[in-house]
Amino acid sequence: QALRQISQRTISTASRRQMENRVSENQKLFQEDNGLPVHLKGGAKDGLLYRTTAGLAMGGTIYALYYLLLSSMPKKPN
């Protein structure tokens, strides 16, 4: 049981040292009036995620409309 207490204590103190409270930094970043929408204020990574998501949504919409059009056409008899 002593070994378990020691291992739990080292894990909890190690994680406490690594974590930093950066809430005030993030508040300054997201409240800054720079003309960007909030979903793009995180930088290039947010822009890439936004463009990827928009592209996939657009591609899925086109794919669905294409197959809707394809299935609405009558099949030619052979």
PDB file of C-alpha atoms in Angstrom:
ATOM      1  CA  GLN A   1       0.000   0.000   0.000  1.00  0.00           C
ATOM      2  CA  ALA A   2       2.917   2.356   0.633  1.00  0.00           C
ATOM      3  CA  LEU A   3       4.137   1.780  -2.919  1.00  0.00           C
ATOM      4  CA  ARG A   4       0.710   2.689  -4.286  1.00  0.00           C
ATOM      5  CA  GLN A   5       0.676   5.945  -2.309  1.00  0.00           C
ATOM      6  CA  ILE A   6       4.144   6.871  -3.554  1.00  0.00           C
ATOM      7  CA  SER A   7       3.279   6.140  -7.188  1.00  0.00           C
ATOM      8  CA  GLN A   8       0.039   8.126  -6.984  1.00  0.00           C
ATOM      9  CA  ARG A   9       1.827  11.030  -5.337  1.00  0.00           C
ATOM     10  CA  THR A  10       4.545  11.239  -8.009  1.00  0.00           C
ATOM     11  CA  ILE A  11       2.024  11.066 -10.837  1.00  0.00           C
ATOM     12  CA  SER A  12      -0.166  13.787  -9.378  1.00  0.00           C
ATOM     13  CA  THR A  13       2.712  16.174  -8.622  1.00  0.00           C
ATOM     14  CA  ALA A  14       4.320  15.637 -12.026  1.00  0.00           C
ATOM     15  CA  SER A  15       1.110  16.496 -13.860  1.00  0.00           C
ATOM     16  CA  ARG A  16       0.610  19.577 -11.681  1.00  0.00           C
ATOM     17  CA  ARG A  17       4.055  20.919 -12.560  1.00  0.00           C
ATOM     18  CA  GLN A  18       3.537  20.489 -16.299  1.00  0.00           C
ATOM     19  CA  MET A  19       0.128  22.147 -16.480  1.00  0.00           C
ATOM     20  CA  GLU A  20       0.189  25.909 -16.711  1.00  0.00           C
ATOM     21  CA  ASN A  21      -2.790  28.193 -16.286  1.00  0.00           C
ATOM     22  CA  ARG A  22      -2.985  30.005 -19.623  1.00  0.00           C
ATOM     23  CA  VAL A  23      -6.597  31.152 -19.383  1.00  0.00           C
ATOM     24  CA  SER A  24      -5.706  34.855 -19.262  1.00  0.00           C
ATOM     25  CA  GLU A  25      -3.504  34.513 -22.380  1.00  0.00           C
ATOM     26  CA  ASN A  26      -6.345  32.809 -24.266  1.00  0.00           C
ATOM     27  CA  GLN A  27      -8.827  35.448 -23.107  1.00  0.00           C
ATOM     28  CA  LYS A  28      -6.600  38.205 -24.494  1.00  0.00           C
ATOM     29  CA  LEU A  29      -6.226  36.318 -27.784  1.00  0.00           C
ATOM     30  CA  PHE A  30      -9.933  35.617 -28.286  1.00  0.00           C
ATOM     31  CA  GLN A  31     -11.163  39.035 -27.089  1.00  0.00           C
ATOM     32  CA  GLU A  32      -8.759  40.974 -29.325  1.00  0.00           C
ATOM     33  CA  ASP A  33     -10.586  43.044 -31.939  1.00  0.00           C
ATOM     34  CA  ASN A  34      -8.708  42.063 -35.087  1.00  0.00           C
ATOM     35  CA  GLY A  35     -11.649  41.463 -37.417  1.00  0.00           C
ATOM     36  CA  LEU A  36     -11.337  37.663 -37.391  1.00  0.00           C
ATOM     37  CA  PRO A  37     -14.275  35.434 -36.469  1.00  0.00           C
ATOM     38  CA  VAL A  38     -13.772  33.512 -33.237  1.00  0.00           C
ATOM     39  CA  HIS A  39     -13.368  30.157 -34.996  1.00  0.00           C
ATOM     40  CA  LEU A  40     -10.284  31.463 -36.854  1.00  0.00           C
ATOM     41  CA  LYS A  41      -8.519  33.296 -34.012  1.00  0.00           C
ATOM     42  CA  GLY A  42      -6.434  30.248 -33.092  1.00  0.00           C
ATOM     43  CA  GLY A  43      -4.110  30.711 -36.060  1.00  0.00           C
ATOM     44  CA  ALA A  44      -3.157  28.664 -39.107  1.00  0.00           C
ATOM     45  CA  LYS A  45      -4.301  25.392 -37.552  1.00  0.00           C
ATOM     46  CA  ASP A  46      -7.828  26.752 -37.128  1.00  0.00           C
ATOM     47  CA  GLY A  47      -7.832  28.029 -40.703  1.00  0.00           C
ATOM     48  CA  LEU A  48      -6.752  24.639 -42.010  1.00  0.00           C
ATOM     49  CA  LEU A  49      -9.433  22.842 -39.973  1.00  0.00           C
ATOM     50  CA  TYR A  50     -12.066  25.312 -41.194  1.00  0.00           C
ATOM     51  CA  ARG A  51     -11.112  24.918 -44.871  1.00  0.00           C
ATOM     52  CA  THR A  52     -10.940  21.126 -44.547  1.00  0.00           C
ATOM     53  CA  THR A  53     -14.370  20.967 -42.926  1.00  0.00           C
ATOM     54  CA  ALA A  54     -15.893  23.343 -45.479  1.00  0.00           C
ATOM     55  CA  GLY A  55     -14.353  21.348 -48.336  1.00  0.00           C
ATOM     56  CA  LEU A  56     -15.638  18.039 -47.013  1.00  0.00           C
ATOM     57  CA  ALA A  57     -19.111  19.499 -46.512  1.00  0.00           C
ATOM     58  CA  MET A  58     -19.133  20.914 -50.025  1.00  0.00           C
ATOM     59  CA  GLY A  59     -17.833  17.659 -51.498  1.00  0.00           C
ATOM     60  CA  GLY A  60     -20.448  15.644 -49.627  1.00  0.00           C
ATOM     61  CA  THR A  61     -23.213  17.944 -50.810  1.00  0.00           C
ATOM     62  CA  ILE A  62     -22.092  17.655 -54.432  1.00  0.00           C
ATOM     63  CA  TYR A  63     -21.787  13.870 -54.089  1.00  0.00           C
ATOM     64  CA  ALA A  64     -25.310  13.599 -52.636  1.00  0.00           C
ATOM     65  CA  LEU A  65     -26.811  15.850 -55.325  1.00  0.00           C
ATOM     66  CA  TYR A  66     -25.068  13.893 -58.094  1.00  0.00           C
ATOM     67  CA  TYR A  67     -26.459  10.576 -56.881  1.00  0.00           C
ATOM     68  CA  LEU A  68     -29.878  12.118 -56.346  1.00  0.00           C
ATOM     69  CA  LEU A  69     -29.835  13.266 -59.968  1.00  0.00           C
ATOM     70  CA  LEU A  70     -28.510   9.894 -61.131  1.00  0.00           C
ATOM     71  CA  SER A  71     -31.195   7.963 -59.273  1.00  0.00           C
ATOM     72  CA  SER A  72     -33.983  10.232 -60.581  1.00  0.00           C
ATOM     73  CA  MET A  73     -33.200   9.368 -64.220  1.00  0.00           C
ATOM     74  CA  PRO A  74     -34.990   6.330 -65.624  1.00  0.00           C
ATOM     75  CA  LYS A  75     -32.743   3.434 -66.621  1.00  0.00           C
ATOM     76  CA  LYS A  76     -32.483   2.657 -70.305  1.00  0.00           C
ATOM     77  CA  PRO A  77     -33.749  -0.817 -71.245  1.00  0.00           C
ATOM     78  CA  ASN A  78     -31.088  -3.039 -72.821  1.00  0.00           C
TER      79      ASN A  78
END
